[in-house]
């Protein structure tokens, strides 16, 4: 069962949930819980509303495990709802450092989780130190890298056009800058 919520179900962010509606052998539950606005206050309120919804779904469906990914505010709602109901939480991409509110959310989710799949050795070491759970922290790499590796090349301009709802779409031949960086210690 996939629980789709937050920006994943919102039209203004492209309703990514539409990409998985027909995935075979998968039950999909859509949860609408976002409070309009792009502030830390609305994120906190959205987290509370989502916690209420997820707690009911987790209580009703009693899954064997809840898998959460990364550090967005809605992930915290899932981890709290599952942990309080003694449903094991598996956290993917914990132990990272970004230097903003995401660190606090990610660390809270990590502390509520039972099994961890960080994406790098430094993240694994941070999680082992923070949680005190060496056997439950398995450095398995980043799932997004697997997707990139298996990716079939497409025209980058068609991808940019499909994402035009999130900002300005450059035109072919227009200069642009792509910046990718990693902050942290090796």
XYZ file of C-alpha atoms in Angstrom:
186
model
C 0.000 0.000 0.000
C 1.305 3.421 -0.938
C 0.250 6.444 1.089
C 0.439 9.542 -1.100
C 0.206 12.910 0.597
C 1.342 16.523 0.689
C 2.849 17.946 -2.513
C 2.598 14.504 -4.140
C -1.186 14.909 -4.466
C -1.349 18.662 -5.134
C -2.149 19.978 -8.605
C 0.154 22.989 -8.241
C 3.126 20.606 -7.929
C 2.121 18.434 -10.878
C 0.156 15.760 -8.970
C 2.947 13.191 -9.126
C 0.509 10.654 -7.660
C -0.947 10.308 -11.172
C 2.228 8.483 -12.180
C 1.468 5.557 -9.854
C -2.301 5.133 -10.090
C -2.010 2.130 -12.376
C 0.986 0.448 -10.730
C 0.214 -3.303 -10.614
C -0.608 -5.031 -7.309
C -0.490 -1.749 -5.386
C -3.151 -0.167 -3.253
C -2.991 3.634 -3.224
C -4.382 5.901 -0.526
C -4.390 9.639 -1.197
C -4.336 11.957 1.803
C -5.019 15.669 1.531
C -3.684 17.547 4.541
C -1.775 20.614 3.383
C -2.569 24.026 4.783
C -2.194 26.664 2.055
C 0.942 28.763 2.321
C 4.650 28.236 2.069
C 5.790 28.958 5.615
C 7.160 27.050 8.566
C 3.848 27.692 10.336
C 1.815 26.030 7.575
C 4.275 23.125 7.475
C 3.763 22.605 11.217
C -0.031 22.745 10.806
C 0.087 20.402 7.806
C 2.188 17.966 9.841
C -0.464 17.943 12.561
C -3.316 17.348 10.140
C -1.396 14.598 8.387
C -0.592 12.945 11.724
C -4.307 12.737 12.465
C -5.092 11.205 9.058
C -2.141 8.802 9.035
C -2.815 7.622 12.585
C -6.315 6.573 11.566
C -5.090 4.776 8.444
C -2.291 3.001 10.323
C -4.711 1.946 13.067
C -7.241 0.638 10.534
C -4.798 -1.145 8.200
C -2.161 -2.305 10.732
C 0.736 -2.571 8.249
C 3.713 -4.776 9.109
C 6.046 -1.816 8.628
C 6.011 1.826 7.521
C 8.790 2.906 5.155
C 9.588 6.615 5.125
C 12.090 8.469 2.965
C 14.209 11.533 3.709
C 13.321 14.535 5.810
C 10.258 16.468 4.735
C 7.758 17.505 7.390
C 5.173 14.941 6.315
C 7.640 12.123 6.971
C 7.711 13.138 10.635
C 3.930 12.678 10.843
C 4.234 9.130 9.520
C 7.060 8.216 11.873
C 5.179 9.555 14.903
C 1.920 7.839 13.931
C 3.601 4.472 13.383
C 5.953 4.603 16.385
C 3.110 5.376 18.788
C 1.198 2.367 17.451
C 4.205 0.019 17.689
C 4.451 -0.317 13.915
C 8.125 -0.649 12.934
C 9.482 2.335 10.991
C 12.124 1.939 8.275
C 13.896 5.204 7.433
C 15.707 5.658 4.119
C 18.199 8.554 3.711
C 18.698 9.349 7.392
C 21.964 10.708 8.778
C 22.391 13.434 6.179
C 23.272 17.036 7.082
C 21.732 20.029 5.323
C 22.046 22.788 7.922
C 18.363 23.776 8.124
C 15.095 22.591 9.685
C 15.349 19.376 7.660
C 18.190 18.220 9.942
C 15.954 18.401 12.998
C 13.072 16.641 11.233
C 15.374 13.968 9.796
C 17.002 13.344 13.184
C 13.618 13.097 14.903
C 12.471 10.577 12.284
C 15.714 8.640 12.759
C 15.155 8.437 16.511
C 11.586 7.158 15.935
C 12.782 4.550 13.417
C 13.694 0.918 13.958
C 15.739 0.213 10.837
C 17.880 2.645 8.843
C 19.142 2.682 5.271
C 21.446 5.705 4.946
C 22.961 6.623 1.591
C 26.601 7.068 2.543
C 29.229 5.929 5.024
C 29.307 9.327 6.832
C 25.509 9.207 7.198
C 25.745 5.644 8.514
C 28.332 6.702 11.097
C 26.205 9.675 12.223
C 23.157 7.413 12.614
C 25.069 4.784 14.559
C 26.359 7.470 16.931
C 22.996 9.216 17.262
C 20.775 6.143 17.656
C 23.233 3.776 19.315
C 21.960 1.052 16.952
C 24.829 -0.380 14.964
C 23.118 -3.525 13.642
C 20.020 -1.673 12.484
C 21.920 0.863 10.336
C 22.735 -0.515 6.895
C 24.554 1.636 4.337
C 22.772 0.595 1.173
C 23.370 3.630 -1.037
C 20.905 6.124 -2.456
C 17.826 4.733 -4.253
C 17.818 7.768 -6.569
C 21.225 6.771 -7.929
C 19.761 3.400 -8.976
C 17.051 5.257 -10.885
C 19.622 7.475 -12.587
C 21.693 4.422 -13.534
C 18.670 2.659 -15.053
C 17.372 5.845 -16.669
C 16.731 5.878 -20.385
C 18.003 9.190 -21.825
C 15.314 11.660 -22.878
C 15.370 15.098 -24.407
C 16.150 17.469 -21.478
C 13.935 20.204 -22.940
C 10.878 17.958 -22.905
C 11.559 17.219 -19.231
C 11.868 20.942 -18.462
C 8.614 21.654 -20.281
C 6.830 18.980 -18.265
C 8.008 20.704 -15.077
C 7.095 24.240 -16.146
C 4.589 24.524 -13.278
C 7.463 24.838 -10.793
C 9.250 27.810 -12.346
C 10.645 29.446 -15.462
C 11.308 27.061 -18.346
C 14.427 27.914 -20.358
C 14.457 27.576 -24.121
C 16.934 25.475 -26.114
C 20.099 27.461 -26.699
C 19.523 29.658 -23.647
C 22.460 29.517 -21.235
C 21.743 27.985 -17.838
C 23.715 26.824 -14.820
C 23.358 23.516 -13.055
C 24.939 23.472 -9.609
C 25.280 20.289 -7.588
C 27.200 20.268 -4.334
C 27.660 18.233 -1.200
C 28.273 19.714 2.199
C 29.728 17.518 4.861
C 32.760 15.684 6.062
C 34.107 12.587 4.424
